[in-house]
Amino acid sequence: MSTAKEKLAGKVALVTGAASGIGEASARKLSAEGAALVLSDINEAGAAAVASELVAAGGKAISSQHDVRQPQDWERVLAITIENFGGLDILVNNAGIAADNTELMKLELDQWHKVTSINLDGVFLGMRYAGPALEQRGGGSVINISSILGKVGFPGAAAYCASKGGVSLLTKSAALEWAPLNIRVNSVHPGFVETPLVIEALQNDDDGVAVRELLVAAHPLGRLGQAQEIANAVAFLASDESSFMTGSELVIDGGYTAQ
């Protein structure tokens, strides 16, 4: 009988934004299932710390500083991936930033660009530069982390919603283009998850406690999500268990969008 660890044995995965939150949880899950990991993040020290823990636990992992807005960073990280592990099978485009709760009529263009350049351009660049490496391996899996706010609106989050909605349709377009290459491309749409990003946003809000209570109440399951719950979905999409899925939106939101 196969063990969970064998599901991704021999596979190489690159996870962006892997220093914390969903990225870190996804890297740990993929490593536990046998994949060799490249952990990238703007926070180089954080990514390195997670990679060291994975290696200490018997896994294969390296880390790199990575600004997903920069094509040259993508070229460098992919070169490191191929140099160390021989290729790439799985790309998890996870790096992102939260909305800053600015009303649309007060939103400045530089604020808009800051969010969209990371959340959307970063995903485009990831696929643009990692695509050839995946094709060279005879196929693979791309998992783009979107959001429920790529499916429904939210006040004060115009740039964030636009960026995550863009990720959803970018995913579908790539899935159609790359199906003949045996590269599957799917998006994951988490509800509000207790990550450092969400916690910091709530802490910076003058009514953070009240906002948290409202967010919890908006999820029919009566709580926020956990990063590990999203990581489980990432591992599923990375594995052959999802071999007939491409262009799909995997919603993990405690019932938020069912209402």
PDB file of C-alpha atoms in Angstrom:
ATOM      1  CA  MET A   1       0.000   0.000   0.000  1.00  0.00           C
ATOM      2  CA  SER A   2       1.292   3.478  -0.877  1.00  0.00           C
ATOM      3  CA  THR A   3       2.047   5.842   1.949  1.00  0.00           C
ATOM      4  CA  ALA A   4       1.168   9.533   1.903  1.00  0.00           C
ATOM      5  CA  LYS A   5       4.856  10.317   1.581  1.00  0.00           C
ATOM      6  CA  GLU A   6       5.041   8.458  -1.734  1.00  0.00           C
ATOM      7  CA  LYS A   7       2.427  10.642  -3.437  1.00  0.00           C
ATOM      8  CA  LEU A   8       4.970  13.267  -4.468  1.00  0.00           C
ATOM      9  CA  ALA A   9       8.171  11.225  -4.312  1.00  0.00           C
ATOM     10  CA  GLY A  10      10.606  12.338  -7.010  1.00  0.00           C
ATOM     11  CA  LYS A  11       8.728  15.592  -7.621  1.00  0.00           C
ATOM     12  CA  VAL A  12      10.224  19.070  -7.341  1.00  0.00           C
ATOM     13  CA  ALA A  13       8.054  21.940  -6.088  1.00  0.00           C
ATOM     14  CA  LEU A  14       8.600  25.697  -5.983  1.00  0.00           C
ATOM     15  CA  VAL A  15       6.472  27.567  -3.447  1.00  0.00           C
ATOM     16  CA  THR A  16       6.484  31.361  -3.393  1.00  0.00           C
ATOM     17  CA  GLY A  17       5.714  33.295  -0.229  1.00  0.00           C
ATOM     18  CA  ALA A  18       6.883  30.247   1.691  1.00  0.00           C
ATOM     19  CA  ALA A  19       8.202  31.982   4.806  1.00  0.00           C
ATOM     20  CA  SER A  20       4.834  32.011   6.581  1.00  0.00           C
ATOM     21  CA  GLY A  21       1.110  31.403   6.361  1.00  0.00           C
ATOM     22  CA  ILE A  22      -0.363  29.322   3.549  1.00  0.00           C
ATOM     23  CA  GLY A  23       2.973  29.191   1.722  1.00  0.00           C
ATOM     24  CA  GLU A  24       4.808  27.770   4.705  1.00  0.00           C
ATOM     25  CA  ALA A  25       2.042  25.262   5.450  1.00  0.00           C
ATOM     26  CA  SER A  26       1.987  24.189   1.797  1.00  0.00           C
ATOM     27  CA  ALA A  27       5.758  23.730   1.709  1.00  0.00           C
ATOM     28  CA  ARG A  28       5.641  21.589   4.845  1.00  0.00           C
ATOM     29  CA  LYS A  29       2.796  19.470   3.446  1.00  0.00           C
ATOM     30  CA  LEU A  30       4.468  18.930   0.069  1.00  0.00           C
ATOM     31  CA  SER A  31       7.713  18.002   1.785  1.00  0.00           C
ATOM     32  CA  ALA A  32       5.912  15.543   4.051  1.00  0.00           C
ATOM     33  CA  GLU A  33       4.528  13.868   0.930  1.00  0.00           C
ATOM     34  CA  GLY A  34       7.976  13.412  -0.581  1.00  0.00           C
ATOM     35  CA  ALA A  35       8.615  16.429  -2.810  1.00  0.00           C
ATOM     36  CA  ALA A  36      11.909  18.310  -2.959  1.00  0.00           C
ATOM     37  CA  LEU A  37      11.186  21.941  -2.122  1.00  0.00           C
ATOM     38  CA  VAL A  38      12.378  25.338  -3.246  1.00  0.00           C
ATOM     39  CA  LEU A  39      11.027  27.917  -0.815  1.00  0.00           C
ATOM     40  CA  SER A  40      11.104  31.501  -2.053  1.00  0.00           C
ATOM     41  CA  ASP A  41      10.062  34.682  -0.313  1.00  0.00           C
ATOM     42  CA  ILE A  42      10.852  38.381  -0.119  1.00  0.00           C
ATOM     43  CA  ASN A  43      11.694  37.465   3.492  1.00  0.00           C
ATOM     44  CA  GLU A  44      14.845  35.467   2.787  1.00  0.00           C
ATOM     45  CA  ALA A  45      15.587  34.685   6.448  1.00  0.00           C
ATOM     46  CA  GLY A  46      12.086  33.344   7.012  1.00  0.00           C
ATOM     47  CA  ALA A  47      12.227  31.073   3.973  1.00  0.00           C
ATOM     48  CA  ALA A  48      15.672  29.832   4.991  1.00  0.00           C
ATOM     49  CA  ALA A  49      14.436  28.982   8.490  1.00  0.00           C
ATOM     50  CA  VAL A  50      11.575  26.877   7.145  1.00  0.00           C
ATOM     51  CA  ALA A  51      13.891  25.142   4.649  1.00  0.00           C
ATOM     52  CA  SER A  52      16.336  24.290   7.446  1.00  0.00           C
ATOM     53  CA  GLU A  53      13.531  22.704   9.456  1.00  0.00           C
ATOM     54  CA  LEU A  54      12.445  20.603   6.493  1.00  0.00           C
ATOM     55  CA  VAL A  55      16.001  19.392   5.920  1.00  0.00           C
ATOM     56  CA  ALA A  56      16.412  18.612   9.631  1.00  0.00           C
ATOM     57  CA  ALA A  57      13.246  16.496   9.391  1.00  0.00           C
ATOM     58  CA  GLY A  58      14.753  14.473   6.559  1.00  0.00           C
ATOM     59  CA  GLY A  59      13.395  16.385   3.574  1.00  0.00           C
ATOM     60  CA  LYS A  60      15.095  18.046   0.635  1.00  0.00           C
ATOM     61  CA  ALA A  61      14.758  21.810   0.607  1.00  0.00           C
ATOM     62  CA  ILE A  62      16.540  25.005  -0.352  1.00  0.00           C
ATOM     63  CA  SER A  63      15.469  28.633  -0.105  1.00  0.00           C
ATOM     64  CA  SER A  64      15.943  31.872  -1.976  1.00  0.00           C
ATOM     65  CA  GLN A  65      15.107  35.539  -1.688  1.00  0.00           C
ATOM     66  CA  HIS A  66      12.477  36.306  -4.308  1.00  0.00           C
ATOM     67  CA  ASP A  67      10.562  39.393  -5.357  1.00  0.00           C
ATOM     68  CA  VAL A  68       7.826  37.900  -7.552  1.00  0.00           C
ATOM     69  CA  ARG A  69       7.395  41.236  -9.373  1.00  0.00           C
ATOM     70  CA  GLN A  70      10.854  40.945 -10.916  1.00  0.00           C
ATOM     71  CA  PRO A  71      11.460  38.779 -14.020  1.00  0.00           C
ATOM     72  CA  GLN A  72      15.160  38.509 -13.193  1.00  0.00           C
ATOM     73  CA  ASP A  73      14.301  37.044  -9.791  1.00  0.00           C
ATOM     74  CA  TRP A  74      12.146  34.400 -11.457  1.00  0.00           C
ATOM     75  CA  GLU A  75      14.972  33.539 -13.840  1.00  0.00           C
ATOM     76  CA  ARG A  76      17.416  33.227 -10.937  1.00  0.00           C
ATOM     77  CA  VAL A  77      15.117  31.130  -8.727  1.00  0.00           C
ATOM     78  CA  LEU A  78      14.300  28.749 -11.570  1.00  0.00           C
ATOM     79  CA  ALA A  79      17.995  28.406 -12.415  1.00  0.00           C
ATOM     80  CA  ILE A  80      18.664  27.515  -8.769  1.00  0.00           C
ATOM     81  CA  THR A  81      15.801  25.000  -8.842  1.00  0.00           C
ATOM     82  CA  ILE A  82      17.109  23.233 -11.934  1.00  0.00           C
ATOM     83  CA  GLU A  83      20.722  23.358 -10.736  1.00  0.00           C
ATOM     84  CA  ASN A  84      19.868  21.752  -7.392  1.00  0.00           C
ATOM     85  CA  PHE A  85      17.044  19.364  -8.296  1.00  0.00           C
ATOM     86  CA  GLY A  86      17.211  18.899 -12.062  1.00  0.00           C
ATOM     87  CA  GLY A  87      13.841  20.352 -12.999  1.00  0.00           C
ATOM     88  CA  LEU A  88      10.424  21.499 -11.824  1.00  0.00           C
ATOM     89  CA  ASP A  89       7.135  19.584 -11.515  1.00  0.00           C
ATOM     90  CA  ILE A  90       4.981  21.749  -9.232  1.00  0.00           C
ATOM     91  CA  LEU A  91       4.592  25.524  -8.994  1.00  0.00           C
ATOM     92  CA  VAL A  92       2.629  27.064  -6.132  1.00  0.00           C
ATOM     93  CA  ASN A  93       2.044  30.753  -6.850  1.00  0.00           C
ATOM     94  CA  ASN A  94       1.216  31.809  -3.311  1.00  0.00           C
ATOM     95  CA  ALA A  95       3.042  35.107  -2.667  1.00  0.00           C
ATOM     96  CA  GLY A  96       0.629  37.957  -2.073  1.00  0.00           C
ATOM     97  CA  ILE A  97      -0.347  40.915   0.058  1.00  0.00           C
ATOM     98  CA  ALA A  98      -3.634  41.913   1.665  1.00  0.00           C
ATOM     99  CA  ALA A  99      -5.924  44.825   0.892  1.00  0.00           C
ATOM    100  CA  ASP A 100      -5.307  48.049   2.794  1.00  0.00           C
ATOM    101  CA  ASN A 101      -8.979  48.862   3.436  1.00  0.00           C
ATOM    102  CA  THR A 102      -8.982  52.007   1.277  1.00  0.00           C
ATOM    103  CA  GLU A 103     -12.236  53.143  -0.307  1.00  0.00           C
ATOM    104  CA  LEU A 104     -12.222  53.084  -4.104  1.00  0.00           C
ATOM    105  CA  MET A 105     -12.704  56.859  -4.430  1.00  0.00           C
ATOM    106  CA  LYS A 106      -9.618  57.393  -2.275  1.00  0.00           C
ATOM    107  CA  LEU A 107      -7.471  54.635  -3.786  1.00  0.00           C
ATOM    108  CA  GLU A 108      -4.287  55.977  -5.356  1.00  0.00           C
ATOM    109  CA  LEU A 109      -2.762  54.437  -8.453  1.00  0.00           C
ATOM    110  CA  ASP A 110       0.417  53.457  -6.608  1.00  0.00           C
ATOM    111  CA  GLN A 111      -1.678  51.598  -4.014  1.00  0.00           C
ATOM    112  CA  TRP A 112      -3.500  49.794  -6.825  1.00  0.00           C
ATOM    113  CA  HIS A 113      -0.226  48.871  -8.513  1.00  0.00           C
ATOM    114  CA  LYS A 114       1.359  47.657  -5.279  1.00  0.00           C
ATOM    115  CA  VAL A 115      -1.382  45.077  -4.786  1.00  0.00           C
ATOM    116  CA  THR A 116      -1.847  44.022  -8.403  1.00  0.00           C
ATOM    117  CA  SER A 117       1.880  43.830  -9.158  1.00  0.00           C
ATOM    118  CA  ILE A 118       2.380  41.208  -6.447  1.00  0.00           C
ATOM    119  CA  ASN A 119      -0.939  39.366  -6.479  1.00  0.00           C
ATOM    120  CA  LEU A 120      -1.515  39.223 -10.237  1.00  0.00           C
ATOM    121  CA  ASP A 121       1.679  40.163 -12.078  1.00  0.00           C
ATOM    122  CA  GLY A 122       3.620  37.832  -9.787  1.00  0.00           C
ATOM    123  CA  VAL A 123       1.392  34.909 -10.777  1.00  0.00           C
ATOM    124  CA  PHE A 124       1.696  35.766 -14.476  1.00  0.00           C
ATOM    125  CA  LEU A 125       5.483  35.966 -14.216  1.00  0.00           C
ATOM    126  CA  GLY A 126       5.587  32.679 -12.324  1.00  0.00           C
ATOM    127  CA  MET A 127       3.758  30.873 -15.102  1.00  0.00           C
ATOM    128  CA  ARG A 128       5.593  32.739 -17.848  1.00  0.00           C
ATOM    129  CA  TYR A 129       9.028  31.726 -16.554  1.00  0.00           C
ATOM    130  CA  ALA A 130       8.230  28.357 -14.955  1.00  0.00           C
ATOM    131  CA  GLY A 131       6.136  27.113 -17.872  1.00  0.00           C
ATOM    132  CA  PRO A 132       9.098  26.011 -20.017  1.00  0.00           C
ATOM    133  CA  ALA A 133      10.619  24.117 -17.083  1.00  0.00           C
ATOM    134  CA  LEU A 134       7.341  22.278 -16.495  1.00  0.00           C
ATOM    135  CA  GLU A 135       7.028  21.478 -20.200  1.00  0.00           C
ATOM    136  CA  GLN A 136      10.563  20.125 -20.233  1.00  0.00           C
ATOM    137  CA  ARG A 137       9.559  17.608 -17.553  1.00  0.00           C
ATOM    138  CA  GLY A 138       6.684  16.378 -19.699  1.00  0.00           C
ATOM    139  CA  GLY A 139       4.018  18.173 -17.679  1.00  0.00           C
ATOM    140  CA  GLY A 140       3.261  19.215 -14.143  1.00  0.00           C
ATOM    141  CA  SER A 141       0.885  21.071 -11.873  1.00  0.00           C
ATOM    142  CA  VAL A 142       0.468  24.799 -11.236  1.00  0.00           C
ATOM    143  CA  ILE A 143      -1.524  25.868  -8.201  1.00  0.00           C
ATOM    144  CA  ASN A 144      -2.410  29.547  -8.070  1.00  0.00           C
ATOM    145  CA  ILE A 145      -3.609  30.851  -4.724  1.00  0.00           C
ATOM    146  CA  SER A 146      -6.541  33.169  -5.376  1.00  0.00           C
ATOM    147  CA  SER A 147      -9.213  33.982  -2.777  1.00  0.00           C
ATOM    148  CA  ILE A 148     -12.944  34.004  -2.205  1.00  0.00           C
ATOM    149  CA  LEU A 149     -12.476  37.725  -2.885  1.00  0.00           C
ATOM    150  CA  GLY A 150     -11.624  36.698  -6.416  1.00  0.00           C
ATOM    151  CA  LYS A 151     -15.222  35.448  -6.627  1.00  0.00           C
ATOM    152  CA  VAL A 152     -17.188  37.963  -4.530  1.00  0.00           C
ATOM    153  CA  GLY A 153     -16.643  41.603  -3.709  1.00  0.00           C
ATOM    154  CA  PHE A 154     -15.614  43.177  -0.410  1.00  0.00           C
ATOM    155  CA  PRO A 155     -15.686  46.875   0.551  1.00  0.00           C
ATOM    156  CA  GLY A 156     -12.317  48.548   0.834  1.00  0.00           C
ATOM    157  CA  ALA A 157     -10.620  45.819  -1.184  1.00  0.00           C
ATOM    158  CA  ALA A 158     -11.050  46.848  -4.822  1.00  0.00           C
ATOM    159  CA  ALA A 159      -7.438  46.228  -5.824  1.00  0.00           C
ATOM    160  CA  TYR A 160      -7.283  42.948  -3.936  1.00  0.00           C
ATOM    161  CA  CYS A 161     -10.547  41.650  -5.432  1.00  0.00           C
ATOM    162  CA  ALA A 162      -9.465  42.681  -8.919  1.00  0.00           C
ATOM    163  CA  SER A 163      -6.090  40.994  -8.529  1.00  0.00           C
ATOM    164  CA  LYS A 164      -7.521  37.748  -7.191  1.00  0.00           C
ATOM    165  CA  GLY A 165     -10.311  37.705  -9.773  1.00  0.00           C
ATOM    166  CA  GLY A 166      -7.604  38.155 -12.389  1.00  0.00           C
ATOM    167  CA  VAL A 167      -5.753  35.147 -11.004  1.00  0.00           C
ATOM    168  CA  SER A 168      -8.873  33.022 -11.447  1.00  0.00           C
ATOM    169  CA  LEU A 169      -9.308  33.784 -15.147  1.00  0.00           C
ATOM    170  CA  LEU A 170      -5.571  33.784 -15.830  1.00  0.00           C
ATOM    171  CA  THR A 171      -5.601  30.267 -14.414  1.00  0.00           C
ATOM    172  CA  LYS A 172      -8.392  29.156 -16.736  1.00  0.00           C
ATOM    173  CA  SER A 173      -6.706  30.643 -19.792  1.00  0.00           C
ATOM    174  CA  ALA A 174      -3.406  28.953 -18.968  1.00  0.00           C
ATOM    175  CA  ALA A 175      -5.193  25.665 -18.290  1.00  0.00           C
ATOM    176  CA  LEU A 176      -6.608  25.669 -21.815  1.00  0.00           C
ATOM    177  CA  GLU A 177      -3.305  26.615 -23.427  1.00  0.00           C
ATOM    178  CA  TRP A 178      -1.296  24.088 -21.481  1.00  0.00           C
ATOM    179  CA  ALA A 179      -3.633  21.093 -21.484  1.00  0.00           C
ATOM    180  CA  PRO A 180      -1.872  19.683 -24.607  1.00  0.00           C
ATOM    181  CA  LEU A 181       1.415  19.980 -22.688  1.00  0.00           C
ATOM    182  CA  ASN A 182       0.057  17.924 -19.775  1.00  0.00           C
ATOM    183  CA  ILE A 183       0.455  20.930 -17.470  1.00  0.00           C
ATOM    184  CA  ARG A 184      -2.559  21.265 -15.193  1.00  0.00           C
ATOM    185  CA  VAL A 185      -3.390  24.731 -13.832  1.00  0.00           C
ATOM    186  CA  ASN A 186      -5.885  25.217 -11.002  1.00  0.00           C
ATOM    187  CA  SER A 187      -6.726  27.961  -8.522  1.00  0.00           C
ATOM    188  CA  VAL A 188      -7.434  27.709  -4.803  1.00  0.00           C
ATOM    189  CA  HIS A 189      -9.875  30.135  -3.194  1.00  0.00           C
ATOM    190  CA  PRO A 190      -9.492  30.262   0.587  1.00  0.00           C
ATOM    191  CA  GLY A 191     -11.902  32.028   2.865  1.00  0.00           C
ATOM    192  CA  PHE A 192     -10.425  34.169   5.630  1.00  0.00           C
ATOM    193  CA  VAL A 193      -7.584  32.155   7.105  1.00  0.00           C
ATOM    194  CA  GLU A 194      -5.668  32.795  10.318  1.00  0.00           C
ATOM    195  CA  THR A 195      -2.338  33.682   8.725  1.00  0.00           C
ATOM    196  CA  PRO A 196       0.145  36.398   9.749  1.00  0.00           C
ATOM    197  CA  LEU A 197      -1.198  38.480   6.831  1.00  0.00           C
ATOM    198  CA  VAL A 198      -4.784  38.401   8.109  1.00  0.00           C
ATOM    199  CA  ILE A 199      -3.782  38.770  11.755  1.00  0.00           C
ATOM    200  CA  GLU A 200      -1.653  41.830  10.952  1.00  0.00           C
ATOM    201  CA  ALA A 201      -4.469  43.395   8.917  1.00  0.00           C
ATOM    202  CA  LEU A 202      -6.859  42.971  11.836  1.00  0.00           C
ATOM    203  CA  GLN A 203      -4.324  44.375  14.281  1.00  0.00           C
ATOM    204  CA  ASN A 204      -3.880  47.450  12.106  1.00  0.00           C
ATOM    205  CA  ASP A 205      -7.614  48.051  11.955  1.00  0.00           C
ATOM    206  CA  ASP A 206      -9.019  50.397  14.607  1.00  0.00           C
ATOM    207  CA  ASP A 207     -11.978  48.019  14.991  1.00  0.00           C
ATOM    208  CA  GLY A 208      -9.963  44.827  14.542  1.00  0.00           C
ATOM    209  CA  VAL A 209     -11.725  42.846  17.249  1.00  0.00           C
ATOM    210  CA  ALA A 210     -15.155  43.705  15.914  1.00  0.00           C
ATOM    211  CA  VAL A 211     -14.067  43.020  12.338  1.00  0.00           C
ATOM    212  CA  ARG A 212     -12.776  39.593  13.340  1.00  0.00           C
ATOM    213  CA  GLU A 213     -16.110  38.770  14.954  1.00  0.00           C
ATOM    214  CA  LEU A 214     -17.912  39.825  11.782  1.00  0.00           C
ATOM    215  CA  LEU A 215     -15.601  37.706   9.638  1.00  0.00           C
ATOM    216  CA  VAL A 216     -16.106  34.654  11.827  1.00  0.00           C
ATOM    217  CA  ALA A 217     -19.871  35.157  11.681  1.00  0.00           C
ATOM    218  CA  ALA A 218     -19.696  35.377   7.862  1.00  0.00           C
ATOM    219  CA  HIS A 219     -18.394  31.799   7.675  1.00  0.00           C
ATOM    220  CA  PRO A 220     -21.249  29.340   8.322  1.00  0.00           C
ATOM    221  CA  LEU A 221     -18.829  26.905   9.985  1.00  0.00           C
ATOM    222  CA  GLY A 222     -18.343  29.589  12.636  1.00  0.00           C
ATOM    223  CA  ARG A 223     -14.584  30.075  12.485  1.00  0.00           C
ATOM    224  CA  LEU A 224     -11.732  31.255  10.307  1.00  0.00           C
ATOM    225  CA  GLY A 225      -9.744  28.741   8.303  1.00  0.00           C
ATOM    226  CA  GLN A 226      -6.355  27.288   9.171  1.00  0.00           C
ATOM    227  CA  ALA A 227      -3.361  27.377   6.831  1.00  0.00           C
ATOM    228  CA  GLN A 228      -3.023  23.601   7.037  1.00  0.00           C
ATOM    229  CA  GLU A 229      -6.514  23.183   5.572  1.00  0.00           C
ATOM    230  CA  ILE A 230      -5.454  25.113   2.482  1.00  0.00           C
ATOM    231  CA  ALA A 231      -2.154  23.236   2.317  1.00  0.00           C
ATOM    232  CA  ASN A 232      -4.065  19.950   2.155  1.00  0.00           C
ATOM    233  CA  ALA A 233      -5.832  21.203  -0.974  1.00  0.00           C
ATOM    234  CA  VAL A 234      -2.542  22.361  -2.505  1.00  0.00           C
ATOM    235  CA  ALA A 235      -1.053  18.896  -1.991  1.00  0.00           C
ATOM    236  CA  PHE A 236      -4.126  17.308  -3.573  1.00  0.00           C
ATOM    237  CA  LEU A 237      -3.822  19.498  -6.679  1.00  0.00           C
ATOM    238  CA  ALA A 238      -0.083  18.817  -6.849  1.00  0.00           C
ATOM    239  CA  SER A 239      -0.609  15.053  -6.846  1.00  0.00           C
ATOM    240  CA  ASP A 240      -1.970  12.580  -9.377  1.00  0.00           C
ATOM    241  CA  GLU A 241      -5.102  12.295  -7.231  1.00  0.00           C
ATOM    242  CA  SER A 242      -6.328  15.398  -9.101  1.00  0.00           C
ATOM    243  CA  SER A 243      -5.133  14.194 -12.509  1.00  0.00           C
ATOM    244  CA  PHE A 244      -8.437  15.044 -14.269  1.00  0.00           C
ATOM    245  CA  MET A 245      -8.629  18.579 -12.856  1.00  0.00           C
ATOM    246  CA  THR A 246      -7.469  21.651 -14.742  1.00  0.00           C
ATOM    247  CA  GLY A 247      -8.921  25.142 -14.944  1.00  0.00           C
ATOM    248  CA  SER A 248     -10.824  24.428 -11.739  1.00  0.00           C
ATOM    249  CA  GLU A 249     -11.546  26.711  -8.792  1.00  0.00           C
ATOM    250  CA  LEU A 250     -11.161  24.861  -5.499  1.00  0.00           C
ATOM    251  CA  VAL A 251     -13.090  26.881  -2.912  1.00  0.00           C
ATOM    252  CA  ILE A 252     -12.204  26.295   0.755  1.00  0.00           C
ATOM    253  CA  ASP A 253     -14.154  28.903   2.664  1.00  0.00           C
ATOM    254  CA  GLY A 254     -16.222  27.428   5.471  1.00  0.00           C
ATOM    255  CA  GLY A 255     -19.374  28.140   3.466  1.00  0.00           C
ATOM    256  CA  TYR A 256     -18.700  31.868   2.959  1.00  0.00           C
ATOM    257  CA  THR A 257     -19.648  31.908  -0.740  1.00  0.00           C
ATOM    258  CA  ALA A 258     -22.545  29.461  -0.357  1.00  0.00           C
ATOM    259  CA  GLN A 259     -24.743  32.202   1.048  1.00  0.00           C
TER     260      GLN A 259
END
